[in-house]
PDB file of C-alpha atoms in Angstrom:
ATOM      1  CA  UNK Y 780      -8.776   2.227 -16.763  1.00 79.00           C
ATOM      2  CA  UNK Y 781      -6.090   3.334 -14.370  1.00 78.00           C
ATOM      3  CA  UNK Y 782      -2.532   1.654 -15.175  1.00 87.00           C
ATOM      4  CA  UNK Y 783       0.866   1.505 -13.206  1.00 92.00           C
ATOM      5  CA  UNK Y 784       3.351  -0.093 -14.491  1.00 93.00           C
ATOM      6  CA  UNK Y 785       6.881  -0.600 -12.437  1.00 94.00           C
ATOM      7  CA  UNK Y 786       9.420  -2.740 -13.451  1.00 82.00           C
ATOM      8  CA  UNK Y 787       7.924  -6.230 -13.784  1.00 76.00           C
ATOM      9  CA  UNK Y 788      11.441  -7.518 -13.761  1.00 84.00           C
ATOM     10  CA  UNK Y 789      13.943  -7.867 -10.414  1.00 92.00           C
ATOM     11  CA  UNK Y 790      16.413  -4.943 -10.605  1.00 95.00           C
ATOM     12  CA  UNK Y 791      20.001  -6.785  -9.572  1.00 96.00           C
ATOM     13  CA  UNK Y 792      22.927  -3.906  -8.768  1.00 96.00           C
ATOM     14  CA  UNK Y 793      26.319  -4.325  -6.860  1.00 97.00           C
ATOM     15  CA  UNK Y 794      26.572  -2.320  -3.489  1.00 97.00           C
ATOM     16  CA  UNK Y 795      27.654   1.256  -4.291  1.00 97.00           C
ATOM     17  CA  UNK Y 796      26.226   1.442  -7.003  1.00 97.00           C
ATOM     18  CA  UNK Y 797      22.882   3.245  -7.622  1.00 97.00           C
ATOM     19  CA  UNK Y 798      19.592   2.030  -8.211  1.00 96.00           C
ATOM     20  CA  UNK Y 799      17.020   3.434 -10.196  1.00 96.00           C
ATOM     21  CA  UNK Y 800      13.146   2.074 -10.525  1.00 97.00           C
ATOM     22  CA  UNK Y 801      10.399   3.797 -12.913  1.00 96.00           C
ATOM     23  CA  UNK Y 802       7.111   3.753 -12.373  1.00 96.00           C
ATOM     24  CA  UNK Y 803       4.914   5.157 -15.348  1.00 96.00           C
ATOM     25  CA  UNK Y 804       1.207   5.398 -14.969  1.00 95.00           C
ATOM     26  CA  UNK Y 805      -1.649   6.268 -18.130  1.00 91.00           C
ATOM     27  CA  UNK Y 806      -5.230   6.936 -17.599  1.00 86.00           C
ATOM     28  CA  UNK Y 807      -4.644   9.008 -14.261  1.00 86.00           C
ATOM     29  CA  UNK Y 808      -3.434  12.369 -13.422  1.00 86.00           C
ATOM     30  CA  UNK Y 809      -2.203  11.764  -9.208  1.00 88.00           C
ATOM     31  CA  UNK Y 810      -1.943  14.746  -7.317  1.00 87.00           C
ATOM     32  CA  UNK Y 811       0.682  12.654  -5.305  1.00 91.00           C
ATOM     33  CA  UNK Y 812       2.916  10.151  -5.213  1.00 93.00           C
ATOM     34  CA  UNK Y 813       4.537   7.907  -2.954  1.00 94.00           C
ATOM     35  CA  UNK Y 814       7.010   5.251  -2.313  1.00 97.00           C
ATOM     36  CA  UNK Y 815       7.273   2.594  -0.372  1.00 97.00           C
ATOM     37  CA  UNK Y 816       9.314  -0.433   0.602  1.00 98.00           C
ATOM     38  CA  UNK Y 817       8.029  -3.871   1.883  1.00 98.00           C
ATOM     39  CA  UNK Y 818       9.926  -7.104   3.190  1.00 97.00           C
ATOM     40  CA  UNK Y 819       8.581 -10.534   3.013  1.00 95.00           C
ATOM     41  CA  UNK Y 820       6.389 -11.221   5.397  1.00 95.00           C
ATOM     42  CA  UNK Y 821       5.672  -7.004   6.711  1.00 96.00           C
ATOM     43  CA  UNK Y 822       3.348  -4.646   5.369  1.00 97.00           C
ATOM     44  CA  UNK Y 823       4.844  -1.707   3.354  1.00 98.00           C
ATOM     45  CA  UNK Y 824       6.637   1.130   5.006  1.00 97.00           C
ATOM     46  CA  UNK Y 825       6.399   4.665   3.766  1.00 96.00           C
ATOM     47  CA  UNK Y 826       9.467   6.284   2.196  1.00 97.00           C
ATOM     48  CA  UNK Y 827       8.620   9.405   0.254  1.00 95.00           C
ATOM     49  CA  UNK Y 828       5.464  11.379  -1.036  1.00 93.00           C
ATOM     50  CA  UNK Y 829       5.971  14.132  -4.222  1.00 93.00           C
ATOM     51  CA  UNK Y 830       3.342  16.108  -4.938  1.00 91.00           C
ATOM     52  CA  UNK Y 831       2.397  16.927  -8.473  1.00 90.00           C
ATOM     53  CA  UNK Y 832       3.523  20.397  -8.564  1.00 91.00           C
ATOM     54  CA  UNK Y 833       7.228  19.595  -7.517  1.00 93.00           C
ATOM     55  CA  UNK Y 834       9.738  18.062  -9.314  1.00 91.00           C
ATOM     56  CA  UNK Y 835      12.161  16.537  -6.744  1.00 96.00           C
ATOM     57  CA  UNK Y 836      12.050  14.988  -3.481  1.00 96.00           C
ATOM     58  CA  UNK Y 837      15.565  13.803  -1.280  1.00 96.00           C
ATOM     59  CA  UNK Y 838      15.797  12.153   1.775  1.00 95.00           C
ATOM     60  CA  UNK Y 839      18.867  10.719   2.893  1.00 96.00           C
ATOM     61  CA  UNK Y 840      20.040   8.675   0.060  1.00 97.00           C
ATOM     62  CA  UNK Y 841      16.908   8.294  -1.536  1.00 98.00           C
ATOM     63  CA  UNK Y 842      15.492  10.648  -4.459  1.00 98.00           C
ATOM     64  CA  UNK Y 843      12.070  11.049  -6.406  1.00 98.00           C
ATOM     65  CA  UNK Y 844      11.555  12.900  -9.380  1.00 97.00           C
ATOM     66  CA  UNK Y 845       7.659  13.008 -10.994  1.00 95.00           C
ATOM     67  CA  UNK Y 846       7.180  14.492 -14.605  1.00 93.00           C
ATOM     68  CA  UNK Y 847       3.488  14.867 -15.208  1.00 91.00           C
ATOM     69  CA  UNK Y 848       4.403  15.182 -18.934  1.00 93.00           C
ATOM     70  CA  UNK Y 849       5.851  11.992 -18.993  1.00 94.00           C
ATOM     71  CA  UNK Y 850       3.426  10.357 -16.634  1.00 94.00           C
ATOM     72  CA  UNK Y 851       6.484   8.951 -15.091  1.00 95.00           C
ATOM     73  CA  UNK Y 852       8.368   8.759 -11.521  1.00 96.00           C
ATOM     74  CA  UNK Y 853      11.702   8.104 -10.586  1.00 97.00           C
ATOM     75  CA  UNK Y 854      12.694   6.219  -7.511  1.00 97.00           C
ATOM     76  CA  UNK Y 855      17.169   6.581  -6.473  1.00 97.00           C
ATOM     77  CA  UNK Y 856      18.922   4.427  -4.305  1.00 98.00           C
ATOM     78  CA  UNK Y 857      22.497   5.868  -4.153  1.00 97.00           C
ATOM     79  CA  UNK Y 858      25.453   4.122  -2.337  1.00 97.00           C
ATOM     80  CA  UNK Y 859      22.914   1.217  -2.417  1.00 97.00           C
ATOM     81  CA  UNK Y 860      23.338  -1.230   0.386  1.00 97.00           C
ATOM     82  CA  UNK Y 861      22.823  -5.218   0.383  1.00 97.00           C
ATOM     83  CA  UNK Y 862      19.863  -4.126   3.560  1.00 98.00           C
ATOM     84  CA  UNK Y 863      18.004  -1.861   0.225  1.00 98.00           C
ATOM     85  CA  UNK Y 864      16.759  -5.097  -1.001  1.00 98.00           C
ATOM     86  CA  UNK Y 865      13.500  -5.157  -0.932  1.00 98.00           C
ATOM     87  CA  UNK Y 866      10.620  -4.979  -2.953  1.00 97.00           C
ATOM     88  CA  UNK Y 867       9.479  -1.389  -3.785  1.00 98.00           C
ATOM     89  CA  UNK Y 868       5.835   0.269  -4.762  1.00 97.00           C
ATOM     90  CA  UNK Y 869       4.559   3.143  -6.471  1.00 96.00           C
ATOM     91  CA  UNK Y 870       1.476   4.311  -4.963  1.00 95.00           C
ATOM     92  CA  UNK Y 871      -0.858   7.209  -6.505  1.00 93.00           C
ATOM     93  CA  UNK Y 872      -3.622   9.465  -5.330  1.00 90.00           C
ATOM     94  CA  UNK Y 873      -5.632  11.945  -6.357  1.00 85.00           C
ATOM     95  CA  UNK Y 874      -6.892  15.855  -5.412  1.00 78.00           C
ATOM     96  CA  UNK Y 875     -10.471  14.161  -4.721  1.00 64.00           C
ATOM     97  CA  UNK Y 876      -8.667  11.801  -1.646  1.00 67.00           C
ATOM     98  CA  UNK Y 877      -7.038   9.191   0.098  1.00 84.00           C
ATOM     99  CA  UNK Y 878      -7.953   6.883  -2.569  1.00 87.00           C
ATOM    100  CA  UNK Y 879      -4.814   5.141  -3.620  1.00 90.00           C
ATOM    101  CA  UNK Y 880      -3.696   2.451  -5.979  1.00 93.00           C
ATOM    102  CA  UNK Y 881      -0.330   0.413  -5.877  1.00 95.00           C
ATOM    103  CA  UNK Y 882       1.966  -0.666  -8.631  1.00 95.00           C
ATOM    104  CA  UNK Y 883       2.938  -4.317  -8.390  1.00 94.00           C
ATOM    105  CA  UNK Y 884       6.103  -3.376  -7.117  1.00 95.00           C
ATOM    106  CA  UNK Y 885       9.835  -3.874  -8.477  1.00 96.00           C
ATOM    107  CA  UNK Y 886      12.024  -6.735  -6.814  1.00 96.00           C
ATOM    108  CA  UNK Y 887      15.445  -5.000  -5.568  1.00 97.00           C
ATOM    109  CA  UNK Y 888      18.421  -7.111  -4.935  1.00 97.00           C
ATOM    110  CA  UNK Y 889      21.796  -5.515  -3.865  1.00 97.00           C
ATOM    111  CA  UNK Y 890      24.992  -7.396  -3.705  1.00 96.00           C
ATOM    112  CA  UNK Y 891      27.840  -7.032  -1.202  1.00 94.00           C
TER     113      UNK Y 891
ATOM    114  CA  UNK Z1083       3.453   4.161  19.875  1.00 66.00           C
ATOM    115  CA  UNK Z1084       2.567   0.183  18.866  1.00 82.00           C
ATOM    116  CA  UNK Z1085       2.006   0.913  15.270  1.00 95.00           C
ATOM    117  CA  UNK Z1086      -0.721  -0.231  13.645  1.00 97.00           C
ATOM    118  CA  UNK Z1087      -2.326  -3.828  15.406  1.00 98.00           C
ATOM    119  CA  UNK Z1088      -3.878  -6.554  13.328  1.00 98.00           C
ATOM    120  CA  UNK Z1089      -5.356  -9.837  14.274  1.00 97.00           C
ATOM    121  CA  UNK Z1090      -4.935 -12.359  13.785  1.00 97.00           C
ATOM    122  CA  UNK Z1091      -1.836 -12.847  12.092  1.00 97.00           C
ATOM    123  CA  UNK Z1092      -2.871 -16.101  10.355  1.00 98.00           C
ATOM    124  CA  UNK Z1093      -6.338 -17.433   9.962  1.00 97.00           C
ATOM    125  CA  UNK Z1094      -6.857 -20.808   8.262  1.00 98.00           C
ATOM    126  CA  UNK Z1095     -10.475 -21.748   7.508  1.00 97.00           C
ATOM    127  CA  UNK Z1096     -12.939 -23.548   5.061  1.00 97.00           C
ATOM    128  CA  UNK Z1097     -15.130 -22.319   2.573  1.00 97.00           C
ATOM    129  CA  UNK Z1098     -18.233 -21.267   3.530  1.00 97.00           C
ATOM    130  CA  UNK Z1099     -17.738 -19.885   6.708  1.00 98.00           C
ATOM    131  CA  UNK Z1100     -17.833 -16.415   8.201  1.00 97.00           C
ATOM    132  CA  UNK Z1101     -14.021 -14.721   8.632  1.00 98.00           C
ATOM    133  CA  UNK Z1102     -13.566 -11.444  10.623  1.00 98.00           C
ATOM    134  CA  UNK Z1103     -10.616  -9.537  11.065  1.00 98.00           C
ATOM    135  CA  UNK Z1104      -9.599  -7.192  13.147  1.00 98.00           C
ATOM    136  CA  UNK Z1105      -7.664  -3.893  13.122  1.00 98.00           C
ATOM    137  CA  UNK Z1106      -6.527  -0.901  15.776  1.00 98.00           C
ATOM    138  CA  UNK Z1107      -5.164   1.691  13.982  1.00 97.00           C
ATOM    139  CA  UNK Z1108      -2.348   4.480  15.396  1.00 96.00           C
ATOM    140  CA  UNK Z1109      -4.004   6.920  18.496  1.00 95.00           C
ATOM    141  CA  UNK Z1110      -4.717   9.951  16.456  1.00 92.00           C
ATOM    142  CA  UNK Z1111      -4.924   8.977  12.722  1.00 93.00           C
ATOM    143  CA  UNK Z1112      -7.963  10.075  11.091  1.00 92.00           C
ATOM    144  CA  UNK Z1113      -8.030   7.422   8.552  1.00 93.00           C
ATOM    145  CA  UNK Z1114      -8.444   3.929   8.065  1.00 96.00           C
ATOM    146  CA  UNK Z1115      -7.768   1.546   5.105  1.00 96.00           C
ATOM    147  CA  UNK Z1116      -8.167  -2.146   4.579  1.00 98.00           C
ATOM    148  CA  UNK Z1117      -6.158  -3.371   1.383  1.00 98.00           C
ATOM    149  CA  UNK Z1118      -6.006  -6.808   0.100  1.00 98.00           C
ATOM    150  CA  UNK Z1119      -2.636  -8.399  -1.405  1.00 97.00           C
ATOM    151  CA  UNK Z1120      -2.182 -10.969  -3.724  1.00 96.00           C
ATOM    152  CA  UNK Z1121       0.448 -12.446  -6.411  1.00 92.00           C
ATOM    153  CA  UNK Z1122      -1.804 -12.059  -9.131  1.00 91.00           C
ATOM    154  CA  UNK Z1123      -3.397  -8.450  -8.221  1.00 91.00           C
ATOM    155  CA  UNK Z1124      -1.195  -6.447  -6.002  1.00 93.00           C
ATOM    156  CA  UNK Z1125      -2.124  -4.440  -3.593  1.00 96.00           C
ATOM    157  CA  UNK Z1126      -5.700  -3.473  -3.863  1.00 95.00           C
ATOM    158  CA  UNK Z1127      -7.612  -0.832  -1.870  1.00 95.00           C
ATOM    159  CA  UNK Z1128     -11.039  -2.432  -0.398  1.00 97.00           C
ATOM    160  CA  UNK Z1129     -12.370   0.195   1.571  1.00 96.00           C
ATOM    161  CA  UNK Z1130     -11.367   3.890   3.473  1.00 95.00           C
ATOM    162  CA  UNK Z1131     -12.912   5.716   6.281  1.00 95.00           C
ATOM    163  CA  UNK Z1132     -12.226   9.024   7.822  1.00 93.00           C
ATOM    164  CA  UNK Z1133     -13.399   9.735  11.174  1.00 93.00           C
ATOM    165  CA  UNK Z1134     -15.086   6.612  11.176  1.00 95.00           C
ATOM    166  CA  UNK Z1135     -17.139   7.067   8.045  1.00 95.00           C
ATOM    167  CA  UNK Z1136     -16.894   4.791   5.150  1.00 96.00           C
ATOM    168  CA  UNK Z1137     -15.735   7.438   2.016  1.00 92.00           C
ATOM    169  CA  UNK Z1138     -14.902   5.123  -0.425  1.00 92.00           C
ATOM    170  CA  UNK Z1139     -16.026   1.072  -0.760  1.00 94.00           C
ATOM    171  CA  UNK Z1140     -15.430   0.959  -4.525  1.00 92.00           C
ATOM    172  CA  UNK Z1141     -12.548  -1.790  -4.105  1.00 93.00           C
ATOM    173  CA  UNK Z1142     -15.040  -4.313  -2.037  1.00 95.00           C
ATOM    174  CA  UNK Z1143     -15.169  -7.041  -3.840  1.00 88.00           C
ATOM    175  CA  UNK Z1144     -18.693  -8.286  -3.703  1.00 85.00           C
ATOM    176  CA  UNK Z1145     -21.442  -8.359  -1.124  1.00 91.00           C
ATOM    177  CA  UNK Z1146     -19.499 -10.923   0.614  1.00 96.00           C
ATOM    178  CA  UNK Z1147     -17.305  -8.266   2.035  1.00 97.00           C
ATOM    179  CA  UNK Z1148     -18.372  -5.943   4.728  1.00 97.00           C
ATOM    180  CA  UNK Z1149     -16.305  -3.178   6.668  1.00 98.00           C
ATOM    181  CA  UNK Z1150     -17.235  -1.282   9.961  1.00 97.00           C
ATOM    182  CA  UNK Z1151     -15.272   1.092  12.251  1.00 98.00           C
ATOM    183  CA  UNK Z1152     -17.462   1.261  15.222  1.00 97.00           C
ATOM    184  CA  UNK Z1153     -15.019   3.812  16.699  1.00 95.00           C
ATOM    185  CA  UNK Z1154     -11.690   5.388  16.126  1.00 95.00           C
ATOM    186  CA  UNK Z1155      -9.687   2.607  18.084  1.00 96.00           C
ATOM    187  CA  UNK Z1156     -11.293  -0.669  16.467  1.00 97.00           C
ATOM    188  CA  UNK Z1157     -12.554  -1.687  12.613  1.00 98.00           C
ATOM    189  CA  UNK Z1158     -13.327  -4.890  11.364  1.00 98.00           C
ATOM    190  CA  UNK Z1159     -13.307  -6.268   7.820  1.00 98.00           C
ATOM    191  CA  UNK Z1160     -15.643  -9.405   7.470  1.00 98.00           C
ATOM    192  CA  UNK Z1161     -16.253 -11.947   4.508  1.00 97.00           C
ATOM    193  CA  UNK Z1162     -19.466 -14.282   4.697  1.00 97.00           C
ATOM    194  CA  UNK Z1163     -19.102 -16.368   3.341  1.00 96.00           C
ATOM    195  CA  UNK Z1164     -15.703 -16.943   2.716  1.00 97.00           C
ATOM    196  CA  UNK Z1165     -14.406 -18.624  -0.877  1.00 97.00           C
ATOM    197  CA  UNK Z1166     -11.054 -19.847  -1.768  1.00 97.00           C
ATOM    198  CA  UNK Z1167     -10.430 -16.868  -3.786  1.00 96.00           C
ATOM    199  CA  UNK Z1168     -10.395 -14.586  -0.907  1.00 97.00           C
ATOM    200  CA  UNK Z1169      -7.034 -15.936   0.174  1.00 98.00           C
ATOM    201  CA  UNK Z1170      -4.962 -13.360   0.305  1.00 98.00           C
ATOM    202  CA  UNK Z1171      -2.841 -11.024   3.067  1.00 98.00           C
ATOM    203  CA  UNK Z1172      -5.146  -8.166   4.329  1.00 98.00           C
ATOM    204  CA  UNK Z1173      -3.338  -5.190   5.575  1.00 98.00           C
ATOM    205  CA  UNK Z1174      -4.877  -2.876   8.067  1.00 98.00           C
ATOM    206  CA  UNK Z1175      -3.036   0.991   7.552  1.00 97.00           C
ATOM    207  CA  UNK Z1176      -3.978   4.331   9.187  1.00 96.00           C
ATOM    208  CA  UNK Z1177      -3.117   7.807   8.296  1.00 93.00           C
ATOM    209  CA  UNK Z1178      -2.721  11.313  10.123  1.00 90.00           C
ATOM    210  CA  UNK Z1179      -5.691  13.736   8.750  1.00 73.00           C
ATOM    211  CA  UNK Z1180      -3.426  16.664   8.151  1.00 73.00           C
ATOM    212  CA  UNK Z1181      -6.070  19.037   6.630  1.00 67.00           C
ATOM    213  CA  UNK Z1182      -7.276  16.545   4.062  1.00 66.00           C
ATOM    214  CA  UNK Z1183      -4.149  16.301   2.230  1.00 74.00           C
ATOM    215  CA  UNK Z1184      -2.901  12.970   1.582  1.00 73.00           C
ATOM    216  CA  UNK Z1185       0.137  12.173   3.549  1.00 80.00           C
ATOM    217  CA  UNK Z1186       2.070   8.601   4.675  1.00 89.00           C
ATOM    218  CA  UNK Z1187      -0.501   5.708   5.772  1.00 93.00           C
ATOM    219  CA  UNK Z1188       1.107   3.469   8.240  1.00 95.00           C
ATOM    220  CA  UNK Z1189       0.541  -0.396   7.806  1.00 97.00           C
ATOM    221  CA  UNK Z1190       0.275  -2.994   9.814  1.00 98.00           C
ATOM    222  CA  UNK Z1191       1.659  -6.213   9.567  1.00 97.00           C
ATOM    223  CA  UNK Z1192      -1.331  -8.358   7.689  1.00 98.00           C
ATOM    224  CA  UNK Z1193      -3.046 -11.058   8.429  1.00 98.00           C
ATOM    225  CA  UNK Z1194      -2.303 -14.421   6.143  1.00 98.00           C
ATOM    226  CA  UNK Z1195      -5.945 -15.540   5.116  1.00 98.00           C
ATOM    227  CA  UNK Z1196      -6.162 -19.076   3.614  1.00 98.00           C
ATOM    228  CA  UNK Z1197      -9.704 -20.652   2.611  1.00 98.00           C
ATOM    229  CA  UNK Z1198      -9.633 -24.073   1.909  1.00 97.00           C
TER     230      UNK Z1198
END
């Protein structure tokens, strides 16, 4: 069955620094993939979408990478911020739709 | 724009009975999605429509759980009858139809559903 795995872990980094989540995935081959962050308490808020043919996405301080090969994505906070933390999800989709399934999300905490 | 609308925001209620919620998604977006969240499971997608029309109800749980969107401003999700197990947060999100590519959904802000 379709698997995404993010870092089950909380990722802890001082402010400055940068932080990097993986999400891997098996049993799937997504046409895109997105990123978002949720706070306790809100819903999630959309941050970036790659598509399978591209390898690299920036906004701001934020950057994706997807390798199909590896059946992995990148997520980059740089000059991370104590107002990053936040939980953050991998999401996946497919050609065929809108169809998309969430990784359990990775825990960010960023310390002045 | 309000964003996506849910109600209600909380909704406390026993076993057995019948639980609607409520959604109004962004003037505009093509698509509708009702996801379920939980500690144990994630984020889960229940059901999607497009232009009003159920695509994909692979994710709905059991029989229990029925989804309508009468019209593009207004879509319900309803369990009858509701179990302990459906607590969870529901999240309501919409999307622009930008030639049937996938693009950002936009979610709301859940409502808390406890069955006691």
């Amino acid at each position: 069955s379709q698997k995404i795995e993010q870092n089950s872990e909380a990722l802890n980094i001082q402010e400055g620094k940068t932080a990097t989540l993986t999400c891997n995935y098996t049993n799937y081959s997504p046409a895109y993939l997105q990123w978002y962050r949720q706070d306790p308490g809100r819903g999630p808020v959309f941050l970036l979408l790659i598509r399978e043919n591209e390898k690299e996405k920036r906004k701001e301080r934020l950057k994706v990478t997807f390798d199909t090969t590896l059946k992995q994505s990148l997520f980059h906070i740089t000059a991370s911020q104590p107002a990053d933390s936040a939980t953050y999800l991998c999401a996946l989709a497919g050609t065929g739709g809108f169809k998309t399934i969430f990784g359990a999300g990775t825990r960010l905490f960023v310390k002045a | 724009d309000a964003g996506v609308i849910q109600s209600p925001r909380h909704e406390v209620t026993e076993m057995g009975q019948e639980v609607t919620l409520r959604c109004k998604p962004i003037s505009g977006h093509d698509y509708l999605f009702w996801y379920r969240q939980t500690m144990m499971r994630g984020l889960e997608l229940l059901i999607y429509f497009n232009n009003n029309v159920p695509i994909d109800d692979s994710g709905m749980p059991e029989d229990r759980f029925s989804a309508k969107m009468p019209n593009a401003s207004f879509s319900t999700l309803k369990i009858q009858p509701s179990e302990p197990r459906d607590s969870a947060v529901y999240f309501c999100a919409s999307s622009p139809g930008l030639a049937g590519k996938v693009v950002e959904q936009f979610f709301g802000p859940g409502t808390r559903l406890t069955v006691l």
